[in-house]
XYZ file of C-alpha atoms in Angstrom:
444
model
C 20.430 -31.522 45.594
C 24.173 -31.005 45.998
C 24.924 -33.374 43.144
C 22.409 -31.666 40.875
C 23.777 -28.241 41.692
C 27.374 -29.259 41.049
C 26.375 -30.956 37.787
C 25.041 -27.717 36.368
C 28.371 -25.934 36.949
C 30.819 -28.529 35.640
C 33.554 -27.163 33.392
C 34.850 -28.895 30.266
C 37.581 -30.441 32.430
C 34.852 -32.468 34.145
C 32.713 -33.127 31.036
C 32.891 -36.461 29.158
C 34.604 -36.149 25.792
C 31.720 -37.991 24.091
C 29.272 -35.352 25.324
C 31.504 -32.499 24.115
C 32.073 -34.154 20.725
C 28.351 -34.883 20.262
C 27.283 -31.298 20.942
C 30.017 -29.897 18.684
C 29.090 -32.332 15.898
C 25.421 -31.303 16.018
C 26.121 -27.581 15.914
C 28.820 -27.848 13.245
C 26.497 -29.929 11.070
C 23.694 -27.435 11.553
C 25.978 -24.526 10.655
C 27.275 -26.244 7.520
C 23.710 -27.127 6.444
C 22.529 -23.522 6.831
C 25.574 -22.162 4.998
C 25.039 -24.650 2.154
C 21.339 -23.764 1.943
C 22.133 -20.056 1.655
C 24.704 -20.854 -1.042
C 22.137 -22.886 -3.014
C 19.592 -20.058 -2.752
C 22.156 -17.547 -4.016
C 23.176 -19.843 -6.881
C 19.526 -20.355 -7.871
C 18.860 -16.588 -7.810
C 21.926 -15.922 -9.966
C 20.842 -18.594 -12.431
C 17.383 -17.008 -12.646
C 19.021 -13.551 -13.011
C 17.372 -12.286 -9.840
C 20.201 -9.885 -9.104
C 18.257 -7.739 -6.637
C 17.145 -10.752 -4.604
C 20.702 -12.127 -4.676
C 21.958 -8.831 -3.249
C 19.194 -9.003 -0.629
C 20.393 -12.459 0.434
C 23.964 -11.171 0.647
C 22.821 -8.248 2.777
C 20.881 -10.604 5.021
C 24.024 -12.731 5.385
C 25.978 -9.665 6.493
C 23.294 -8.878 9.084
C 23.471 -12.433 10.430
C 27.282 -12.245 10.538
C 27.056 -9.011 12.539
C 24.584 -10.556 14.984
C 26.790 -13.637 15.269
C 29.848 -11.485 15.983
C 27.896 -9.604 18.665
C 26.864 -12.926 20.228
C 30.441 -14.259 20.271
C 31.775 -11.011 21.715
C 29.235 -11.142 24.536
C 30.084 -14.773 25.285
C 33.840 -14.092 25.424
C 33.659 -10.883 27.481
C 30.781 -11.751 29.827
C 33.034 -12.371 32.853
C 34.815 -9.042 32.370
C 31.521 -7.185 31.853
C 29.981 -8.768 34.956
C 32.916 -7.424 37.010
C 32.033 -3.818 36.125
C 30.464 -2.499 39.342
C 27.913 0.288 39.846
C 26.317 1.670 43.038
C 23.304 -0.286 44.303
C 21.054 2.776 43.965
C 21.975 3.112 40.305
C 21.554 -0.628 39.724
C 18.007 -0.463 41.125
C 16.910 2.434 38.880
C 14.917 2.112 35.637
C 14.075 -1.564 36.172
C 11.918 -3.289 33.524
C 9.983 -5.169 36.242
C 8.706 -4.478 39.724
C 11.507 -4.441 42.301
C 11.761 -7.745 44.150
C 10.599 -7.526 47.765
C 12.230 -10.117 50.020
C 11.073 -10.863 53.598
C 13.182 -9.334 56.339
C 13.436 -12.568 58.319
C 12.230 -16.113 58.431
C 9.865 -15.110 61.233
C 7.442 -13.818 58.622
C 6.253 -17.430 58.261
C 3.811 -18.203 61.067
C 3.784 -21.939 61.820
C 1.025 -21.717 64.455
C -1.861 -20.556 62.269
C -0.345 -21.743 58.983
C -0.295 -18.193 57.596
C 2.280 -17.077 55.037
C 3.528 -13.616 54.171
C 4.144 -13.449 50.440
C 6.919 -11.784 48.516
C 6.784 -10.570 44.944
C 9.217 -12.104 42.515
C 9.026 -11.473 38.744
C 5.332 -10.637 38.928
C 4.414 -13.837 40.858
C 3.970 -14.671 44.550
C 6.242 -17.042 46.473
C 6.326 -18.021 50.131
C 9.490 -17.085 52.075
C 10.673 -20.715 52.408
C 10.473 -21.070 48.624
C 12.429 -17.852 48.093
C 15.090 -18.831 50.612
C 15.429 -22.313 49.148
C 15.720 -20.961 45.612
C 18.281 -18.425 46.744
C 20.325 -21.050 48.545
C 20.265 -23.460 45.611
C 20.948 -20.965 42.833
C 22.867 -18.063 44.254
C 24.570 -18.831 47.548
C 27.885 -19.643 45.892
C 27.711 -16.570 43.651
C 27.017 -14.222 46.542
C 30.065 -15.486 48.466
C 32.404 -14.955 45.564
C 30.793 -12.004 43.886
C 33.360 -9.405 42.903
C 31.049 -6.401 43.265
C 29.286 -7.581 46.438
C 32.574 -7.391 48.314
C 32.628 -3.681 47.472
C 29.019 -3.110 48.466
C 28.013 -2.615 44.806
C 26.166 -4.443 42.031
C 27.326 -5.795 38.660
C 26.521 -3.675 35.632
C 25.040 -6.816 34.048
C 25.308 -10.254 35.613
C 26.503 -13.314 33.735
C 22.931 -14.599 33.688
C 21.719 -11.329 32.199
C 24.365 -11.456 29.470
C 23.347 -15.012 28.599
C 19.721 -13.868 28.293
C 20.828 -10.960 26.098
C 22.695 -13.430 23.908
C 19.496 -15.397 23.422
C 17.660 -12.191 22.482
C 20.229 -11.511 19.741
C 19.622 -15.005 18.372
C 15.835 -14.508 18.417
C 16.210 -11.131 16.675
C 18.287 -12.768 13.927
C 15.670 -15.494 13.401
C 12.810 -12.993 13.307
C 14.692 -10.840 10.790
C 14.867 -13.855 8.460
C 11.224 -14.787 9.031
C 9.993 -11.239 8.452
C 12.083 -10.881 5.305
C 10.652 -14.080 3.814
C 7.078 -13.102 4.724
C 7.524 -9.596 3.285
C 8.689 -10.871 -0.078
C 6.159 -13.709 -0.213
C 3.176 -11.426 0.447
C 4.411 -8.825 -2.049
C 4.774 -11.388 -4.819
C 1.372 -12.869 -3.933
C -0.179 -9.445 -4.437
C 1.439 -9.075 -7.845
C 0.106 -12.392 -9.081
C -3.210 -10.637 -9.553
C -1.541 -8.050 -11.731
C -0.192 -10.822 -13.951
C -3.724 -11.545 -15.194
C -4.236 -7.852 -15.957
C -0.987 -7.796 -17.928
C -2.158 -10.725 -20.061
C -5.412 -8.901 -20.698
C -3.547 -6.080 -22.466
C -2.701 -8.504 -25.279
C -6.343 -9.274 -26.061
C -8.390 -7.804 -28.895
C -11.061 -6.648 -26.442
C -8.552 -4.498 -24.560
C -7.212 -2.924 -27.761
C -10.731 -2.126 -28.916
C -11.689 -0.571 -25.588
C -8.529 1.575 -25.644
C -8.671 2.631 -29.284
C -6.275 5.608 -29.623
C -8.667 7.272 -32.081
C -11.540 7.245 -29.614
C -12.479 10.545 -27.915
C -14.137 10.627 -24.498
C -14.817 13.054 -21.697
C -12.192 12.659 -18.984
C -14.827 12.205 -16.299
C -16.488 9.426 -18.304
C -13.384 7.222 -18.481
C -13.151 4.356 -16.009
C -10.121 5.991 -14.407
C -12.005 9.275 -14.132
C -15.113 7.706 -12.610
C -13.010 5.966 -9.959
C -11.212 9.107 -8.788
C -13.437 12.056 -9.774
C -16.465 12.173 -7.507
C -18.201 14.432 -5.042
C -16.052 12.938 -2.265
C -12.911 14.540 -3.710
C -14.011 18.179 -3.739
C -12.042 19.096 -0.605
C -8.635 17.969 0.609
C -10.101 16.483 3.815
C -12.624 14.404 1.850
C -9.886 13.183 -0.479
C -7.653 12.110 2.432
C -10.509 10.225 4.104
C -11.450 8.480 0.863
C -7.831 7.473 0.188
C -7.383 6.260 3.757
C -10.163 3.694 3.420
C -9.333 2.863 -0.203
C -6.021 1.255 0.755
C -7.988 -1.508 2.491
C -10.391 -2.136 -0.391
C -8.965 -2.427 -3.928
C -5.786 -0.502 -3.128
C -4.724 -1.096 -6.740
C -7.734 -1.434 -9.029
C -7.350 -2.815 -12.512
C -8.049 0.574 -14.057
C -5.282 2.153 -11.931
C -2.794 -0.496 -12.996
C -3.688 -0.210 -16.696
C -3.664 3.603 -16.649
C -0.289 3.809 -14.904
C 1.028 1.173 -17.296
C -0.126 3.222 -20.262
C 1.444 6.361 -18.787
C 4.777 4.615 -18.301
C 4.811 3.211 -21.842
C 3.825 6.589 -23.304
C 6.696 8.287 -21.481
C 9.452 5.755 -22.147
C 8.448 3.394 -24.926
C 6.580 3.464 -28.189
C 2.818 3.311 -27.719
C 2.797 0.603 -30.381
C 4.959 -1.643 -28.186
C 2.788 -4.699 -27.591
C 5.351 -7.015 -25.964
C 6.479 -4.989 -22.944
C 5.619 -6.788 -19.685
C 4.929 -4.046 -17.157
C 4.072 -6.525 -14.387
C 7.532 -8.134 -14.535
C 9.090 -4.684 -14.532
C 7.214 -3.749 -11.344
C 8.126 -7.080 -9.778
C 11.805 -6.339 -10.366
C 11.194 -2.946 -8.778
C 9.701 -4.653 -5.716
C 12.804 -6.834 -5.488
C 14.990 -3.714 -5.567
C 12.924 -2.228 -2.717
C 13.151 -5.507 -0.803
C 16.928 -5.328 -1.086
C 16.764 -2.061 0.865
C 14.316 -3.043 3.621
C 15.986 -6.382 4.414
C 19.060 -4.748 5.955
C 19.633 -3.144 9.355
C 21.218 0.288 9.134
C 23.244 1.949 11.955
C 20.233 4.162 12.649
C 18.088 1.042 13.192
C 20.608 -0.289 15.715
C 20.441 3.044 17.511
C 16.647 2.641 17.676
C 17.150 -0.801 19.266
C 19.279 0.779 21.999
C 16.615 3.439 22.625
C 13.859 0.807 22.864
C 15.871 -1.231 25.351
C 16.601 1.922 27.384
C 12.996 3.061 27.807
C 11.569 -0.381 28.672
C 10.977 0.755 32.256
C 8.279 -0.710 34.478
C 5.225 1.553 34.595
C 6.053 3.483 31.430
C 4.246 1.046 29.100
C 6.505 2.185 26.278
C 6.233 -1.033 24.284
C 2.450 -0.768 24.221
C 2.660 2.670 22.596
C 5.534 1.611 20.358
C 3.257 -1.141 19.013
C 1.003 1.532 17.507
C 3.847 3.453 15.835
C 4.431 1.048 12.885
C 0.675 0.875 12.242
C 0.325 4.662 12.179
C 3.297 5.057 9.829
C 2.230 2.342 7.371
C -1.359 3.644 7.207
C -0.108 7.196 6.611
C 2.143 5.975 3.779
C -0.647 3.920 2.214
C -2.962 6.921 2.314
C -0.290 9.133 0.754
C 0.302 6.692 -2.118
C -3.432 6.514 -2.804
C -3.482 10.329 -2.727
C -0.780 10.440 -5.392
C -2.812 8.262 -7.760
C -5.953 10.319 -7.070
C -4.129 13.616 -7.682
C -2.830 12.363 -11.014
C -6.452 11.696 -12.015
C -7.644 15.100 -10.770
C -4.842 16.794 -12.685
C -6.166 15.194 -15.871
C -9.549 16.763 -15.204
C -7.983 20.188 -14.719
C -5.893 19.939 -17.902
C -8.269 18.304 -20.350
C -12.024 17.848 -20.404
C -11.671 15.427 -23.343
C -9.069 12.684 -23.756
C -8.051 10.652 -26.765
C -7.744 6.920 -26.154
C -6.478 5.940 -22.700
C -5.821 8.818 -20.251
C -2.101 9.610 -19.994
C -1.057 10.517 -16.467
C 1.803 12.950 -15.876
C 3.407 12.060 -12.530
C 6.321 13.846 -10.851
C 8.364 13.707 -7.643
C 6.581 16.743 -6.194
C 3.632 14.551 -5.260
C 5.758 12.866 -2.540
C 6.702 14.214 0.877
C 9.717 16.502 0.479
C 9.612 15.628 -3.245
C 11.583 12.504 -2.348
C 10.123 9.026 -3.084
C 13.129 7.442 -1.341
C 12.003 8.996 1.944
C 8.855 6.862 1.818
C 10.948 3.708 1.352
C 13.048 4.721 4.363
C 9.869 5.007 6.434
C 8.735 1.579 5.245
C 12.138 0.155 6.166
C 11.875 1.675 9.638
C 8.327 0.340 10.026
C 9.209 -3.238 9.080
C 12.286 -3.288 11.315
C 10.432 -1.811 14.296
C 7.695 -4.379 13.844
C 10.234 -7.224 13.609
C 11.977 -5.998 16.772
C 8.665 -5.751 18.612
C 7.697 -9.314 17.710
C 11.214 -10.634 18.422
C 11.095 -9.071 21.887
C 7.720 -10.669 22.549
C 8.947 -14.109 21.435
C 12.140 -13.788 23.486
C 10.310 -12.825 26.684
C 7.809 -15.653 26.209
C 10.496 -18.281 25.597
C 12.914 -17.013 28.230
C 10.614 -16.004 31.096
C 7.206 -17.436 30.222
C 3.912 -15.932 29.147
C 3.175 -14.841 32.743
C 6.441 -12.950 33.094
C 6.475 -9.458 34.579
C 7.066 -8.226 31.023
C 3.539 -9.491 30.256
C 1.581 -8.088 33.168
C -1.669 -7.812 31.225
C -3.216 -10.342 28.862
C -5.004 -7.507 27.056
C -1.685 -5.788 26.294
C -0.220 -9.051 24.980
C -3.167 -9.564 22.618
C -3.023 -5.960 21.380
C 0.704 -6.157 20.648
C 0.477 -9.466 18.776
C -2.549 -8.367 16.719
C -0.888 -5.070 15.795
C 2.343 -6.808 14.783
C 0.513 -9.226 12.479
C -1.678 -6.460 11.042
C 1.282 -4.202 10.237
C 3.189 -7.034 8.560
C 0.246 -7.976 6.328
C -0.727 -4.406 5.417
C 2.840 -3.289 4.731
C 3.890 -6.373 2.730
C 0.683 -7.117 0.834
C -0.667 -3.599 0.252
C 1.788 -0.763 0.835
C 5.061 -2.099 -0.631
C 3.495 -3.300 -3.952
C 1.622 0.010 -4.269
C 4.861 1.901 -3.618
C 6.672 -0.144 -6.277
C 3.930 0.605 -8.805
C 3.644 4.332 -8.146
C 7.338 5.119 -7.826
C 8.409 3.281 -10.954
C 5.995 5.398 -12.949
C 7.118 8.595 -11.235
C 10.854 8.204 -10.696
C 11.593 7.467 -14.319
C 9.614 10.438 -15.665
């Protein structure tokens, strides 16, 4: 045991040069490979003239550089930070897990009747001999040389805690990349359906059905029948209908074609037959993606708040899991409301339309008359969701699935299901719908 313990604390002065060179070679090679891959992706995006996606990659690189700098700073200053001492009472306040209860003496183990008194450690039970052995093997040396213990105080954060925090930063960086890729992939998958609708506008059947010389009642148009019904007579009914609509045909073909026609009527000649509205919206989605892929100073402040309130018994992370879902569903409902209100405005203005209905959108349909505010909310939602999932992955990898952070299996399942649901709904439904609606409205 003594040899094993000393082996885990050997410095580089006692480490074989071949071991040091091998580890450095592996990590240097990995770093060069990742840097080269990012360079190839950027070169490919530039070649394809995907300027917004190229800027998104550059922003993601800056986020990774910031996280890397934070990790290096922690590694370099961990000894100095661990020497910052605080009173024991303060150190034992606002703990994320149940306070460890150690036995008062070894007499708590009764050899005669083979009974054991159990202590709680990290949400699990251990016998006193196991606790004492673990303490002797892992911490006896530290306790004798601890800078703060000699003053009757505790370290602000121990060296072990700083190492665990370093790992969390790495996991957060990985999850930010994973979530960014998933967000863009799901958004583009949604728009593939719109590509077929765009091709349909070049057919003779579409031109005949949308003959500009044809007069129809507004309510009898396909767009009118979809949005003008008995369920839209009151504001409450309209909100309920739009809430459920985002899950089923959030963007129907008639909505896409009507908004396309409204955009062309406002900015281009109605005789323009070559304009590809689907590609235009896809570029808009890429511009939005460029915004949501970054981490703003406000987002970092939110991270600090989340870490602060992760106190045992508060169950903050369980309630935080519902926040992204509530926000993304509210935004999806609002966007569906905007499309519905544009249809209802047509009914109020004209009882008869000529050709395809021409919608007249404006910024006033958004909260605070600011479409950018909705994108900010989506950015906050995606980042909060990524942080939530990164924290879950970090705890599972670092402390195990049965850690005190995961005291209830039901809570674990709820958090994972909510994280996946928010990612799918936001990336596949809400962001594409936002790109469609705002590009029609902002430019008007």
